[in-house]
PDB file of C-alpha atoms in Angstrom:
ATOM      1  CA  GLU N   1      -6.570 -27.337  21.865  1.00  0.00           C
ATOM      2  CA  VAL N   2      -7.068 -24.500  24.321  1.00  0.00           C
ATOM      3  CA  LYS N   3      -6.049 -21.085  22.976  1.00  0.00           C
ATOM      4  CA  LEU N   4      -6.069 -17.616  24.372  1.00  0.00           C
ATOM      5  CA  GLU N   5      -4.975 -14.582  22.349  1.00  0.00           C
ATOM      6  CA  GLU N   6      -4.786 -11.031  23.653  1.00  0.00           C
ATOM      7  CA  SER N   7      -5.041  -7.926  21.518  1.00  0.00           C
ATOM      8  CA  GLY N   8      -5.582  -4.215  21.815  1.00  0.00           C
ATOM      9  CA  GLY N   9      -2.289  -3.124  23.341  1.00  0.00           C
ATOM     10  CA  GLY N  10       0.093  -0.465  22.108  1.00  0.00           C
ATOM     11  CA  LEU N  11       1.244   3.037  22.939  1.00  0.00           C
ATOM     12  CA  VAL N  12      -1.258   4.998  25.053  1.00  0.00           C
ATOM     13  CA  GLN N  13      -1.007   8.508  26.404  1.00  0.00           C
ATOM     14  CA  PRO N  14      -1.306   9.090  30.153  1.00  0.00           C
ATOM     15  CA  GLY N  15      -4.895   9.687  31.210  1.00  0.00           C
ATOM     16  CA  MET N  16      -6.359   8.011  28.173  1.00  0.00           C
ATOM     17  CA  SER N  17      -8.155   4.700  27.850  1.00  0.00           C
ATOM     18  CA  VAL N  18      -7.541   1.367  26.176  1.00  0.00           C
ATOM     19  CA  LYS N  19      -9.566  -1.784  25.870  1.00  0.00           C
ATOM     20  CA  LEU N  20      -7.793  -5.158  25.817  1.00  0.00           C
ATOM     21  CA  SER N  21      -9.435  -8.256  24.421  1.00  0.00           C
ATOM     22  CA  CYS N  22      -8.675 -11.934  24.942  1.00  0.00           C
ATOM     23  CA  ALA N  23     -10.189 -14.276  22.355  1.00  0.00           C
ATOM     24  CA  THR N  24     -10.402 -17.906  23.449  1.00  0.00           C
ATOM     25  CA  SER N  25     -11.158 -21.250  21.884  1.00  0.00           C
ATOM     26  CA  GLY N  26     -10.869 -24.969  22.652  1.00  0.00           C
ATOM     27  CA  PHE N  27     -12.935 -25.026  25.829  1.00  0.00           C
ATOM     28  CA  THR N  28     -16.434 -24.132  27.067  1.00  0.00           C
ATOM     29  CA  PHE N  29     -15.743 -20.493  27.824  1.00  0.00           C
ATOM     30  CA  SER N  30     -18.988 -19.873  29.655  1.00  0.00           C
ATOM     31  CA  ASP N  31     -18.122 -22.480  32.307  1.00  0.00           C
ATOM     32  CA  TYR N  32     -14.927 -20.746  33.422  1.00  0.00           C
ATOM     33  CA  TRP N  33     -13.872 -17.756  35.509  1.00  0.00           C
ATOM     34  CA  MET N  34     -11.383 -15.620  33.610  1.00  0.00           C
ATOM     35  CA  GLU N  35      -8.407 -13.592  34.845  1.00  0.00           C
ATOM     36  CA  TRP N  36      -6.101 -10.786  33.839  1.00  0.00           C
ATOM     37  CA  VAL N  37      -2.539 -10.677  35.132  1.00  0.00           C
ATOM     38  CA  ARG N  38       0.079  -8.086  34.266  1.00  0.00           C
ATOM     39  CA  GLN N  39       3.844  -7.733  34.444  1.00  0.00           C
ATOM     40  CA  ALA N  40       5.771  -4.491  34.399  1.00  0.00           C
ATOM     41  CA  PRO N  41       9.066  -4.592  32.488  1.00  0.00           C
ATOM     42  CA  GLY N  42      11.620  -6.605  34.455  1.00  0.00           C
ATOM     43  CA  LYS N  43       9.222  -7.109  37.365  1.00  0.00           C
ATOM     44  CA  GLY N  44       7.101  -9.880  38.752  1.00  0.00           C
ATOM     45  CA  LEU N  45       3.529 -10.931  38.156  1.00  0.00           C
ATOM     46  CA  GLU N  46       0.593  -8.895  39.468  1.00  0.00           C
ATOM     47  CA  TRP N  47      -2.989 -10.257  39.475  1.00  0.00           C
ATOM     48  CA  VAL N  48      -5.289  -7.584  38.034  1.00  0.00           C
ATOM     49  CA  ALA N  49      -8.873  -8.785  37.767  1.00  0.00           C
ATOM     50  CA  GLU N  50     -11.213 -11.739  37.715  1.00  0.00           C
ATOM     51  CA  ILE N  51     -14.676 -12.290  36.300  1.00  0.00           C
ATOM     52  CA  ARG N  52     -16.685 -15.298  37.314  1.00  0.00           C
ATOM     53  CA  ASN N  53     -19.228 -17.222  35.272  1.00  0.00           C
ATOM     54  CA  LYS N  54     -22.964 -16.934  34.984  1.00  0.00           C
ATOM     55  CA  VAL N  55     -23.523 -19.414  37.815  1.00  0.00           C
ATOM     56  CA  ASN N  56     -21.608 -16.995  40.010  1.00  0.00           C
ATOM     57  CA  ASN N  57     -23.517 -13.998  38.683  1.00  0.00           C
ATOM     58  CA  TYR N  58     -20.543 -12.722  36.687  1.00  0.00           C
ATOM     59  CA  ALA N  59     -19.037 -11.363  39.880  1.00  0.00           C
ATOM     60  CA  THR N  60     -15.923  -9.269  39.384  1.00  0.00           C
ATOM     61  CA  TYR N  61     -12.885  -8.637  41.581  1.00  0.00           C
ATOM     62  CA  TYR N  62      -9.938  -6.300  41.195  1.00  0.00           C
ATOM     63  CA  GLY N  63      -6.448  -5.701  42.491  1.00  0.00           C
ATOM     64  CA  LYS N  64      -6.151  -2.663  44.739  1.00  0.00           C
ATOM     65  CA  SER N  65      -3.906  -0.720  42.387  1.00  0.00           C
ATOM     66  CA  VAL N  66      -6.461  -0.886  39.552  1.00  0.00           C
ATOM     67  CA  LYS N  67      -9.815  -0.868  41.329  1.00  0.00           C
ATOM     68  CA  GLY N  68     -11.973   1.993  40.080  1.00  0.00           C
ATOM     69  CA  ARG N  69      -9.997   2.412  36.837  1.00  0.00           C
ATOM     70  CA  PHE N  70     -10.135  -1.038  35.279  1.00  0.00           C
ATOM     71  CA  THR N  71     -13.233  -2.966  34.281  1.00  0.00           C
ATOM     72  CA  ILE N  72     -13.294  -6.621  33.368  1.00  0.00           C
ATOM     73  CA  SER N  73     -16.166  -7.950  31.261  1.00  0.00           C
ATOM     74  CA  ARG N  74     -16.947 -10.958  29.094  1.00  0.00           C
ATOM     75  CA  ASP N  75     -19.048 -12.004  26.112  1.00  0.00           C
ATOM     76  CA  ASP N  76     -19.883 -15.646  26.474  1.00  0.00           C
ATOM     77  CA  SER N  77     -21.420 -15.707  22.966  1.00  0.00           C
ATOM     78  CA  LYS N  78     -18.052 -14.774  21.489  1.00  0.00           C
ATOM     79  CA  SER N  79     -15.796 -16.482  24.097  1.00  0.00           C
ATOM     80  CA  ILE N  80     -13.978 -13.208  24.713  1.00  0.00           C
ATOM     81  CA  VAL N  81     -12.929 -11.497  27.920  1.00  0.00           C
ATOM     82  CA  TYR N  82     -12.145  -7.789  27.989  1.00  0.00           C
ATOM     83  CA  LEU N  83     -10.225  -5.369  30.159  1.00  0.00           C
ATOM     84  CA  GLN N  84     -11.142  -1.737  29.949  1.00  0.00           C
ATOM     85  CA  VAL N  85      -8.373   0.443  31.299  1.00  0.00           C
ATOM     86  CA  ASN N  86      -9.257   4.063  32.064  1.00  0.00           C
ATOM     87  CA  SER N  87      -7.200   6.983  33.382  1.00  0.00           C
ATOM     88  CA  ILE N  88      -4.089   5.063  32.401  1.00  0.00           C
ATOM     89  CA  ARG N  89      -0.815   5.842  34.273  1.00  0.00           C
ATOM     90  CA  SER N  90       2.847   5.230  33.534  1.00  0.00           C
ATOM     91  CA  GLU N  91       2.868   2.454  36.174  1.00  0.00           C
ATOM     92  CA  ASP N  92       0.292   0.590  34.103  1.00  0.00           C
ATOM     93  CA  THR N  93       2.995  -0.073  31.466  1.00  0.00           C
ATOM     94  CA  GLY N  94       3.665  -3.754  30.941  1.00  0.00           C
ATOM     95  CA  PHE N  95       2.554  -7.044  29.504  1.00  0.00           C
ATOM     96  CA  TYR N  96      -1.045  -8.008  30.123  1.00  0.00           C
ATOM     97  CA  TYR N  97      -1.923 -11.721  30.143  1.00  0.00           C
ATOM     98  CA  CYS N  98      -5.340 -13.298  30.174  1.00  0.00           C
ATOM     99  CA  SER N  99      -5.762 -16.688  31.821  1.00  0.00           C
ATOM    100  CA  ARG N 100      -8.368 -19.281  32.288  1.00  0.00           C
ATOM    101  CA  GLY N 101      -9.715 -19.279  35.804  1.00  0.00           C
ATOM    102  CA  TYR N 102      -7.557 -22.089  37.085  1.00  0.00           C
ATOM    103  CA  PHE N 103      -4.464 -20.255  35.684  1.00  0.00           C
ATOM    104  CA  ASP N 104      -3.788 -23.438  33.723  1.00  0.00           C
ATOM    105  CA  TYR N 105      -3.762 -21.762  30.321  1.00  0.00           C
ATOM    106  CA  TRP N 106      -2.347 -18.330  29.492  1.00  0.00           C
ATOM    107  CA  GLY N 107      -2.235 -16.172  26.435  1.00  0.00           C
ATOM    108  CA  GLN N 108       1.049 -14.874  24.997  1.00  0.00           C
ATOM    109  CA  GLY N 109       0.305 -11.433  26.416  1.00  0.00           C
ATOM    110  CA  VAL N 110      -0.107  -7.973  24.970  1.00  0.00           C
ATOM    111  CA  MET N 111       2.172  -5.001  25.690  1.00  0.00           C
ATOM    112  CA  VAL N 112       0.753  -1.729  26.872  1.00  0.00           C
ATOM    113  CA  THR N 113       3.126   1.229  26.950  1.00  0.00           C
ATOM    114  CA  VAL N 114       2.005   4.432  28.633  1.00  0.00           C
ATOM    115  CA  SER N 115       3.914   7.460  27.365  1.00  0.00           C
ATOM    116  CA  SER N 116       3.319  10.911  26.024  1.00  0.00           C
TER     117      SER N 116
ATOM    118  CA  ASP Z   1      -3.616  -8.716  51.425  1.00  0.00           C
ATOM    119  CA  ILE Z   2      -1.720 -12.011  51.766  1.00  0.00           C
ATOM    120  CA  VAL Z   3       1.978 -11.359  51.199  1.00  0.00           C
ATOM    121  CA  LEU Z   4       4.060 -14.188  49.727  1.00  0.00           C
ATOM    122  CA  THR Z   5       7.816 -14.152  50.387  1.00  0.00           C
ATOM    123  CA  GLN Z   6      10.320 -15.909  48.084  1.00  0.00           C
ATOM    124  CA  SER Z   7      14.075 -15.808  47.990  1.00  0.00           C
ATOM    125  CA  PRO Z   8      15.151 -13.743  44.983  1.00  0.00           C
ATOM    126  CA  VAL Z   9      17.854 -16.054  43.605  1.00  0.00           C
ATOM    127  CA  LEU Z  10      18.856 -19.691  43.843  1.00  0.00           C
ATOM    128  CA  ALA Z  11      22.064 -20.991  42.252  1.00  0.00           C
ATOM    129  CA  VAL Z  12      22.273 -24.736  41.523  1.00  0.00           C
ATOM    130  CA  SER Z  13      24.377 -27.108  39.492  1.00  0.00           C
ATOM    131  CA  LEU Z  14      22.885 -29.192  36.689  1.00  0.00           C
ATOM    132  CA  GLY Z  15      21.789 -32.584  37.994  1.00  0.00           C
ATOM    133  CA  GLN Z  16      21.403 -31.328  41.554  1.00  0.00           C
ATOM    134  CA  ARG Z  17      18.242 -30.625  43.560  1.00  0.00           C
ATOM    135  CA  ALA Z  18      16.752 -27.150  43.668  1.00  0.00           C
ATOM    136  CA  THR Z  19      14.555 -26.289  46.648  1.00  0.00           C
ATOM    137  CA  MET Z  20      12.513 -23.073  46.537  1.00  0.00           C
ATOM    138  CA  SER Z  21      10.395 -21.759  49.340  1.00  0.00           C
ATOM    139  CA  CYS Z  22       7.334 -19.558  49.582  1.00  0.00           C
ATOM    140  CA  ARG Z  23       6.086 -18.233  52.882  1.00  0.00           C
ATOM    141  CA  ALA Z  24       2.633 -16.639  53.253  1.00  0.00           C
ATOM    142  CA  SER Z  25       1.801 -13.921  55.734  1.00  0.00           C
ATOM    143  CA  GLN Z  26      -1.298 -15.923  56.743  1.00  0.00           C
ATOM    144  CA  SER Z  27      -2.650 -19.388  56.093  1.00  0.00           C
ATOM    145  CA  VAL Z  28      -3.711 -20.105  52.511  1.00  0.00           C
ATOM    146  CA  SER Z  29      -5.344 -23.388  53.424  1.00  0.00           C
ATOM    147  CA  ILE Z  30      -9.093 -24.107  53.706  1.00  0.00           C
ATOM    148  CA  SER Z  31      -9.741 -27.323  55.527  1.00  0.00           C
ATOM    149  CA  SER Z  32      -7.257 -29.653  53.880  1.00  0.00           C
ATOM    150  CA  ILE Z  33      -7.045 -27.737  50.609  1.00  0.00           C
ATOM    151  CA  ASN Z  34      -3.854 -25.757  50.187  1.00  0.00           C
ATOM    152  CA  LEU Z  35      -4.535 -22.880  47.775  1.00  0.00           C
ATOM    153  CA  MET Z  36      -0.939 -22.296  46.727  1.00  0.00           C
ATOM    154  CA  HIS Z  37       0.266 -22.686  43.154  1.00  0.00           C
ATOM    155  CA  TRP Z  38       3.616 -22.526  41.369  1.00  0.00           C
ATOM    156  CA  TYR Z  39       4.497 -21.138  37.951  1.00  0.00           C
ATOM    157  CA  GLN Z  40       7.586 -21.151  35.746  1.00  0.00           C
ATOM    158  CA  GLN Z  41       8.334 -18.210  33.476  1.00  0.00           C
ATOM    159  CA  LYS Z  42      11.132 -18.014  30.931  1.00  0.00           C
ATOM    160  CA  PRO Z  43      12.205 -14.696  29.409  1.00  0.00           C
ATOM    161  CA  GLY Z  44       9.800 -13.516  26.732  1.00  0.00           C
ATOM    162  CA  GLN Z  45       7.231 -16.190  27.551  1.00  0.00           C
ATOM    163  CA  GLN Z  46       3.959 -16.337  29.443  1.00  0.00           C
ATOM    164  CA  PRO Z  47       3.910 -18.067  32.852  1.00  0.00           C
ATOM    165  CA  LYS Z  48       3.278 -21.808  32.907  1.00  0.00           C
ATOM    166  CA  LEU Z  49       1.455 -23.612  35.655  1.00  0.00           C
ATOM    167  CA  LEU Z  50       3.671 -26.262  37.308  1.00  0.00           C
ATOM    168  CA  ILE Z  51       1.964 -27.191  40.528  1.00  0.00           C
ATOM    169  CA  TYR Z  52      -1.572 -26.459  41.689  1.00  0.00           C
ATOM    170  CA  ARG Z  53      -2.971 -26.724  45.217  1.00  0.00           C
ATOM    171  CA  ALA Z  54       0.501 -27.124  46.668  1.00  0.00           C
ATOM    172  CA  SER Z  55       1.314 -30.626  45.475  1.00  0.00           C
ATOM    173  CA  ASN Z  56      -0.512 -31.471  42.264  1.00  0.00           C
ATOM    174  CA  LEU Z  57       1.470 -31.683  39.055  1.00  0.00           C
ATOM    175  CA  ALA Z  58      -0.092 -29.805  36.226  1.00  0.00           C
ATOM    176  CA  SER Z  59      -0.709 -31.525  32.921  1.00  0.00           C
ATOM    177  CA  GLY Z  60       2.419 -32.151  30.888  1.00  0.00           C
ATOM    178  CA  ILE Z  61       4.853 -31.150  33.612  1.00  0.00           C
ATOM    179  CA  PRO Z  62       7.763 -33.558  34.209  1.00  0.00           C
ATOM    180  CA  ALA Z  63       7.824 -35.564  37.405  1.00  0.00           C
ATOM    181  CA  ARG Z  64      11.118 -33.924  38.451  1.00  0.00           C
ATOM    182  CA  PHE Z  65       8.974 -31.088  39.662  1.00  0.00           C
ATOM    183  CA  SER Z  66       7.204 -31.522  42.980  1.00  0.00           C
ATOM    184  CA  GLY Z  67       5.478 -29.360  45.525  1.00  0.00           C
ATOM    185  CA  SER Z  68       4.660 -29.637  49.236  1.00  0.00           C
ATOM    186  CA  GLY Z  69       3.511 -27.638  52.167  1.00  0.00           C
ATOM    187  CA  SER Z  70       0.474 -26.393  54.014  1.00  0.00           C
ATOM    188  CA  GLY Z  71      -0.739 -23.393  55.941  1.00  0.00           C
ATOM    189  CA  THR Z  72       1.906 -20.739  55.419  1.00  0.00           C
ATOM    190  CA  ASP Z  73       5.019 -22.643  54.261  1.00  0.00           C
ATOM    191  CA  PHE Z  74       5.389 -24.179  50.846  1.00  0.00           C
ATOM    192  CA  THR Z  75       8.198 -25.686  48.829  1.00  0.00           C
ATOM    193  CA  LEU Z  76       8.862 -26.323  45.168  1.00  0.00           C
ATOM    194  CA  ILE Z  77      11.523 -28.899  44.365  1.00  0.00           C
ATOM    195  CA  ILE Z  78      13.202 -29.642  41.050  1.00  0.00           C
ATOM    196  CA  ASP Z  79      15.211 -32.843  41.081  1.00  0.00           C
ATOM    197  CA  PRO Z  80      17.322 -33.173  39.092  1.00  0.00           C
ATOM    198  CA  VAL Z  81      17.737 -29.727  37.609  1.00  0.00           C
ATOM    199  CA  GLN Z  82      18.079 -29.632  33.852  1.00  0.00           C
ATOM    200  CA  ALA Z  83      19.326 -26.761  31.673  1.00  0.00           C
ATOM    201  CA  ASP Z  84      15.761 -26.141  30.438  1.00  0.00           C
ATOM    202  CA  ASP Z  85      14.676 -25.373  34.016  1.00  0.00           C
ATOM    203  CA  ILE Z  86      16.610 -22.112  34.212  1.00  0.00           C
ATOM    204  CA  ALA Z  87      13.801 -19.596  34.663  1.00  0.00           C
ATOM    205  CA  ALA Z  88      11.875 -17.543  37.218  1.00  0.00           C
ATOM    206  CA  TYR Z  89       9.544 -19.337  39.534  1.00  0.00           C
ATOM    207  CA  TYR Z  90       6.528 -17.725  41.181  1.00  0.00           C
ATOM    208  CA  CYS Z  91       4.195 -18.870  43.879  1.00  0.00           C
ATOM    209  CA  GLN Z  92       0.602 -17.597  44.002  1.00  0.00           C
ATOM    210  CA  GLN Z  93      -2.237 -17.935  46.451  1.00  0.00           C
ATOM    211  CA  SER Z  94      -5.897 -18.205  45.570  1.00  0.00           C
ATOM    212  CA  ARG Z  95      -7.126 -18.357  49.181  1.00  0.00           C
ATOM    213  CA  GLU Z  96      -8.581 -14.879  48.917  1.00  0.00           C
ATOM    214  CA  SER Z  97      -8.757 -11.933  46.551  1.00  0.00           C
ATOM    215  CA  PRO Z  98      -6.452 -10.273  45.622  1.00  0.00           C
ATOM    216  CA  TYR Z  99      -4.722 -13.430  44.362  1.00  0.00           C
ATOM    217  CA  THR Z 100      -1.223 -12.317  45.205  1.00  0.00           C
ATOM    218  CA  PHE Z 101       2.010 -13.617  43.671  1.00  0.00           C
ATOM    219  CA  GLY Z 102       5.384 -13.872  45.284  1.00  0.00           C
ATOM    220  CA  ALA Z 103       8.156 -11.716  43.870  1.00  0.00           C
ATOM    221  CA  GLY Z 104       9.699 -14.754  42.226  1.00  0.00           C
ATOM    222  CA  THR Z 105      12.843 -16.847  42.569  1.00  0.00           C
ATOM    223  CA  LYS Z 106      15.307 -16.698  39.734  1.00  0.00           C
ATOM    224  CA  LEU Z 107      16.941 -20.079  39.212  1.00  0.00           C
ATOM    225  CA  GLU Z 108      20.557 -19.726  38.074  1.00  0.00           C
ATOM    226  CA  LEU Z 109      23.361 -22.099  37.244  1.00  0.00           C
ATOM    227  CA  LYS Z 110      26.196 -22.312  39.744  1.00  0.00           C
TER     228      LYS Z 110
END
C-alpha cells in the first residue's frame, strides 16, 4: 500500500524558517519524481516544487511565488522528501501536500500557519 | 505560465449529467499526448486523481467519470451524478513547469 505522510508544520513567525518532511512507503521511492502542492485556507491548489529522480540528476523546479525561498530535497535511502521554507510570509499559510510524481498518491497534508 | 480557466460553480441534480470545462491559455498537448489531469477534492481531504492525460481513468475511480479534450479545451463529465460526487474539481496541466492548476469548479446540488 502506497503511503505518504507529511510532518513538520505548525505556527511559524514571519521571516523564520520551517522544514517539512514527507515520509513515504509502499513504492520504490528512488524511481519517482516527487512534488509539493499547497492550498491556502479556502483557496485552490498551487503547485510548489518538484524534485526528479537520480536518472534525471535530481533536477528541481519551483513555482514563481516560492522560487529563491523554498528548497526541495530528497533522501532516497530513507524514502523521504523535504521542503525547506525560508523567509516565510503570511501568504505561505496553508496546507502543504506531498505527492508522488504522477500526482496519483497524496499525503493528508500538513498545516503551516504564519503569524506573530 | 499556462493559465487554466474553470467555471467557479456548477449546480446539478442527482442522477443528471455534470459537464465541467477547463480551458488552457496555450496548448498542453505534446504530439498526441494531452497533459491535462483532473482531481476531486472534498472538504478536509487531500485531492484525489480522477483522470490523467485528459481521458484515462485513474485506478479505483468509477466509470461514471470521464474526460475528453485536446490542445486547449478539456472536459470532465460525471454521469450520473451521485451525492458522493459533491466536491471541488480541479484541472491541472503538466505540459510545462510551473504545473498550474485551474481555480476549481465547485459542484453543488440544484
